[in-house]
C-alpha positions as a Python dict, from the first residue, in 0.01 Angstrom:
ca = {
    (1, 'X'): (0, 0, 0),
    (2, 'X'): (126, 351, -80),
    (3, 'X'): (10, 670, 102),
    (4, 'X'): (35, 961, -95),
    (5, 'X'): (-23, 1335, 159),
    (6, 'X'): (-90, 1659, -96),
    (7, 'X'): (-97, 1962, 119),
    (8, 'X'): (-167, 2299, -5),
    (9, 'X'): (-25, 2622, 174),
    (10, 'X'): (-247, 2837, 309),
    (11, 'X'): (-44, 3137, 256),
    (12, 'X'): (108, 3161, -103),
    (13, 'X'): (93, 3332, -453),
    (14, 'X'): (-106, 3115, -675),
    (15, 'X'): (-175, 2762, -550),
    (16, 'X'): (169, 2573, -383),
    (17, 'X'): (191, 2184, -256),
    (18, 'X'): (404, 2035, -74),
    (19, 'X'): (383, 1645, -173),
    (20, 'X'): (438, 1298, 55),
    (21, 'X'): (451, 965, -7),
    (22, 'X'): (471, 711, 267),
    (23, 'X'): (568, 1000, 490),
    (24, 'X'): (840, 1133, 316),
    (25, 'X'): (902, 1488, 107),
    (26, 'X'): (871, 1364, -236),
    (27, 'X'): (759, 1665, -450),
    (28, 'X'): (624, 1980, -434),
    (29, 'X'): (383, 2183, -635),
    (30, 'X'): (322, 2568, -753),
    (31, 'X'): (53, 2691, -1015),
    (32, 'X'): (275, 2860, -1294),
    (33, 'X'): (342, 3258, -1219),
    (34, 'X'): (206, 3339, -1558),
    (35, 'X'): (-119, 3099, -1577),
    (36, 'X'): (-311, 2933, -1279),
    (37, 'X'): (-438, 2663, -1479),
    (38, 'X'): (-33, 2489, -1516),
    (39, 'X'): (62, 2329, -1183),
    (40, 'X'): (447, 2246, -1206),
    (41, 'X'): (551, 1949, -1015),
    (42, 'X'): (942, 1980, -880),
    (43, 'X'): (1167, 1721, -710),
    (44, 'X'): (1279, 1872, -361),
    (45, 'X'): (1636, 2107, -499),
    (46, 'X'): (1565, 2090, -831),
    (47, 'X'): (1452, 2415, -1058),
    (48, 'X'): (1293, 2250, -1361),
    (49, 'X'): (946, 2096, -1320),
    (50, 'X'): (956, 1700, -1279),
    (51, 'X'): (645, 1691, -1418),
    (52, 'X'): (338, 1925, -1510),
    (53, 'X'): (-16, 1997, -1583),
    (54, 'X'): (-197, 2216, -1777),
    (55, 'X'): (-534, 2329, -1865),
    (56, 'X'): (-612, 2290, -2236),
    (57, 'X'): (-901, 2476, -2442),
    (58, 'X'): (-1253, 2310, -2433),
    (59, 'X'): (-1575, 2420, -2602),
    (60, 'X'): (-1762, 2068, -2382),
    (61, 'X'): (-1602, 1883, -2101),
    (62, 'X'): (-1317, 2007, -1905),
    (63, 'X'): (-973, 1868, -2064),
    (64, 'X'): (-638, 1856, -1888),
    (65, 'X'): (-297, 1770, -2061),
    (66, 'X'): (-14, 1568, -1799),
    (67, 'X'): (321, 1593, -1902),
    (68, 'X'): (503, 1334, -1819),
    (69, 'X'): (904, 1300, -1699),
    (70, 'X'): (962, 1108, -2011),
    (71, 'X'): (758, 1356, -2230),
    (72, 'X'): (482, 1133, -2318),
    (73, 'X'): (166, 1361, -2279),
    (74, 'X'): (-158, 1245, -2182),
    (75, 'X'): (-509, 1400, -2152),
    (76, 'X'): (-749, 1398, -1885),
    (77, 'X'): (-1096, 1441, -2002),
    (78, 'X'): (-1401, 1525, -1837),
    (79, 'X'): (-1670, 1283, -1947),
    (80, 'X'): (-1974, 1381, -1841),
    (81, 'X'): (-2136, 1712, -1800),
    (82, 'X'): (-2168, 1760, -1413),
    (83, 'X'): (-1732, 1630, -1409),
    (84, 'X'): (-1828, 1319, -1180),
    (85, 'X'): (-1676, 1088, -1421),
    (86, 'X'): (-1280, 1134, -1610),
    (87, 'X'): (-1085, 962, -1851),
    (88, 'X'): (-709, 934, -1941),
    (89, 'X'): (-568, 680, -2239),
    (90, 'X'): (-230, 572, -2229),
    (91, 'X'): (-141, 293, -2426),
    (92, 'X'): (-386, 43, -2412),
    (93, 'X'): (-467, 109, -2065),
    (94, 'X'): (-731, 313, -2015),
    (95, 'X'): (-777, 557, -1616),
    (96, 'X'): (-1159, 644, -1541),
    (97, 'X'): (-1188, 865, -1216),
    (98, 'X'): (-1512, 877, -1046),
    (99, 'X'): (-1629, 1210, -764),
    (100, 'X'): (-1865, 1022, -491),
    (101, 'X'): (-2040, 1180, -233),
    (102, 'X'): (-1813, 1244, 105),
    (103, 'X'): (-1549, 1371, -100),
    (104, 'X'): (-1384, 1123, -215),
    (105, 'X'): (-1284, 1034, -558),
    (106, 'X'): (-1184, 650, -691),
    (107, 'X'): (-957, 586, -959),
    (108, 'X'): (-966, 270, -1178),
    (109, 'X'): (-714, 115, -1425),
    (110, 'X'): (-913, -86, -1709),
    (111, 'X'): (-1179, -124, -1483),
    (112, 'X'): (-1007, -231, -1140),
    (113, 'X'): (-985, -57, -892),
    (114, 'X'): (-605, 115, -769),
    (115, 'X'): (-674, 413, -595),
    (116, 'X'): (-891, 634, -396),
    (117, 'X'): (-841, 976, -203),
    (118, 'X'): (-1059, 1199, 19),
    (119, 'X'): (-1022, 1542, 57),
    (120, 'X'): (-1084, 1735, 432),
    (121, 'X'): (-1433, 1871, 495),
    (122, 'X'): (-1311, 2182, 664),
    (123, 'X'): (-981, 2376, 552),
    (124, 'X'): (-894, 2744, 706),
    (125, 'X'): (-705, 3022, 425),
    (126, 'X'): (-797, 2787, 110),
    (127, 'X'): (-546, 2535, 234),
    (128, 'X'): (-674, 2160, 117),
    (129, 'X'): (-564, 1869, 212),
    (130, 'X'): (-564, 1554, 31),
    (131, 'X'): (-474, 1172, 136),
    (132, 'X'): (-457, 897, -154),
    (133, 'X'): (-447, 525, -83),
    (134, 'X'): (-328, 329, -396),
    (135, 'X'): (-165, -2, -474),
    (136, 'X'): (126, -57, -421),
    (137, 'X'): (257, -76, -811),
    (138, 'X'): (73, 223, -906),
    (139, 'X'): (151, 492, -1048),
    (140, 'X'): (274, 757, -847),
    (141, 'X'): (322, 1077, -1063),
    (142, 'X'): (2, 1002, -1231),
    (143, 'X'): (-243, 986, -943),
    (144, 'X'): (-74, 1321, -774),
    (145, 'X'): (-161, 1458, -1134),
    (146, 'X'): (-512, 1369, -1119),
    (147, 'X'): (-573, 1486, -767),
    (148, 'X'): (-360, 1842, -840),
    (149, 'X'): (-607, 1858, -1204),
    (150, 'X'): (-907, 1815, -984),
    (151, 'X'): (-832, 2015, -667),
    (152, 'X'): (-753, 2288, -1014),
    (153, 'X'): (-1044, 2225, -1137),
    (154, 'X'): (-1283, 2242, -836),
    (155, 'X'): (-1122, 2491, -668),
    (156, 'X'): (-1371, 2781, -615),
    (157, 'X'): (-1172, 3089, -392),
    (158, 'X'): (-1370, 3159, -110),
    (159, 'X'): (-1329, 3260, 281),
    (160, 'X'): (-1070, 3222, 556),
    (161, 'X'): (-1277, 2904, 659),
    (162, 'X'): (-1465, 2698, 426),
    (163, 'X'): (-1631, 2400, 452),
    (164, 'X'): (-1684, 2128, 154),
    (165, 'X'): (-1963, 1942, 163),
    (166, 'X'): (-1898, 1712, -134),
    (167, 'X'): (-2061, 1610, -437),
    (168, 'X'): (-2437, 1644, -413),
    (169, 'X'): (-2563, 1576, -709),
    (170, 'X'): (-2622, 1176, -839),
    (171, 'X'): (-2260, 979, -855),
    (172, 'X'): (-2184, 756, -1217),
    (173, 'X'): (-2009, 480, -981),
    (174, 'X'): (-2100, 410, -621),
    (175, 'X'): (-1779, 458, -382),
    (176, 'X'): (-1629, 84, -295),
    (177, 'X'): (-1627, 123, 87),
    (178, 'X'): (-1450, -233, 116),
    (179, 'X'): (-1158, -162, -146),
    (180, 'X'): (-870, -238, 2),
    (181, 'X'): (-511, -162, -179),
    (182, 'X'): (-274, -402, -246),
}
């Protein structure tokens, strides 16, 4: 089992992250100074991005490019009109990600499931917190991409203290209370 922390700072320019896995500084994270929908993902000490994500233009369903540290790009697309349901194709694999009520979100790899995360119901100064359970084997990069494209995408500004109530309207897939990762 992997544990993977994403904290936000409360107190920053844009949006920044600081990034665990297994309880140890892996990454951190900072919207781009010139656009806030890129989110540059850095290696502690290191200047150039590991990693990235970026925002690309839509006319339908929210769509999100991930840029890889080999290069290969890959695109995150919202499929369904109220963004409870997203899908990424690389290779022949194919990701689905599915909101549930109680904030939490599930993420599947050709149909099993690998990962899930729940955001906090409370946060004070716009400061979210996120905690992701996946396998073991998976993919590391790739899930903090999807939870960073999300908390992007969801993110709505607000108050020194807001509270999240989660999604309300009717989830695509139910929420797998007795997943367990392996």
């Amino acid at each position: 089992m992997t544990k993977i922390l994403i904290k936000q700072h409360s107190i920053s320019v844009g949006s920044q992250y600081k990034i665990f896995i297994n309880k140890r500084e892996e990454f951190y994270a900072e919207t781009d100074a010139f656009s806030s929908s890129i989110i540059n993902v850095y290696k502690p000490n290191e200047l150039q991005p590991y990693f990235r994500t970026f925002k690309s233009f839509y006319i339908d369903y929210p769509k999100y490019k991930i840029e890889m540290p080999d290069g290969e790009r890959y695109q995150l697309v919202s499929k369904n009109v109220w963004k409870t349901k997203f899908q990424l194709k690389k290779g022949d694999d194919i990701y689905e990600l599915y909101r549930h009520k109680e904030r939490k979100v599930s993420v599947f790899k050709n149909d099993v499931q690998i990962a899930y995360w729940e955001k906090e119901a409370i946060n004070y100064l716009l400061a979210d917190s996120y905690e992701i359970i996946a396998n073991k084997s998976s993919e590391k990069e790739l899930l903090i991409a999807f939870c960073l494209i999300l908390d992007n995408l969801n993110s709505k500004g607000g108050f020194i203290f807001n509270v999240d109530f989660g999604l309300i309207i009717k989830e695509k897939r139910k929420f797998n209370k007795s997943w367990k990762p392996i």
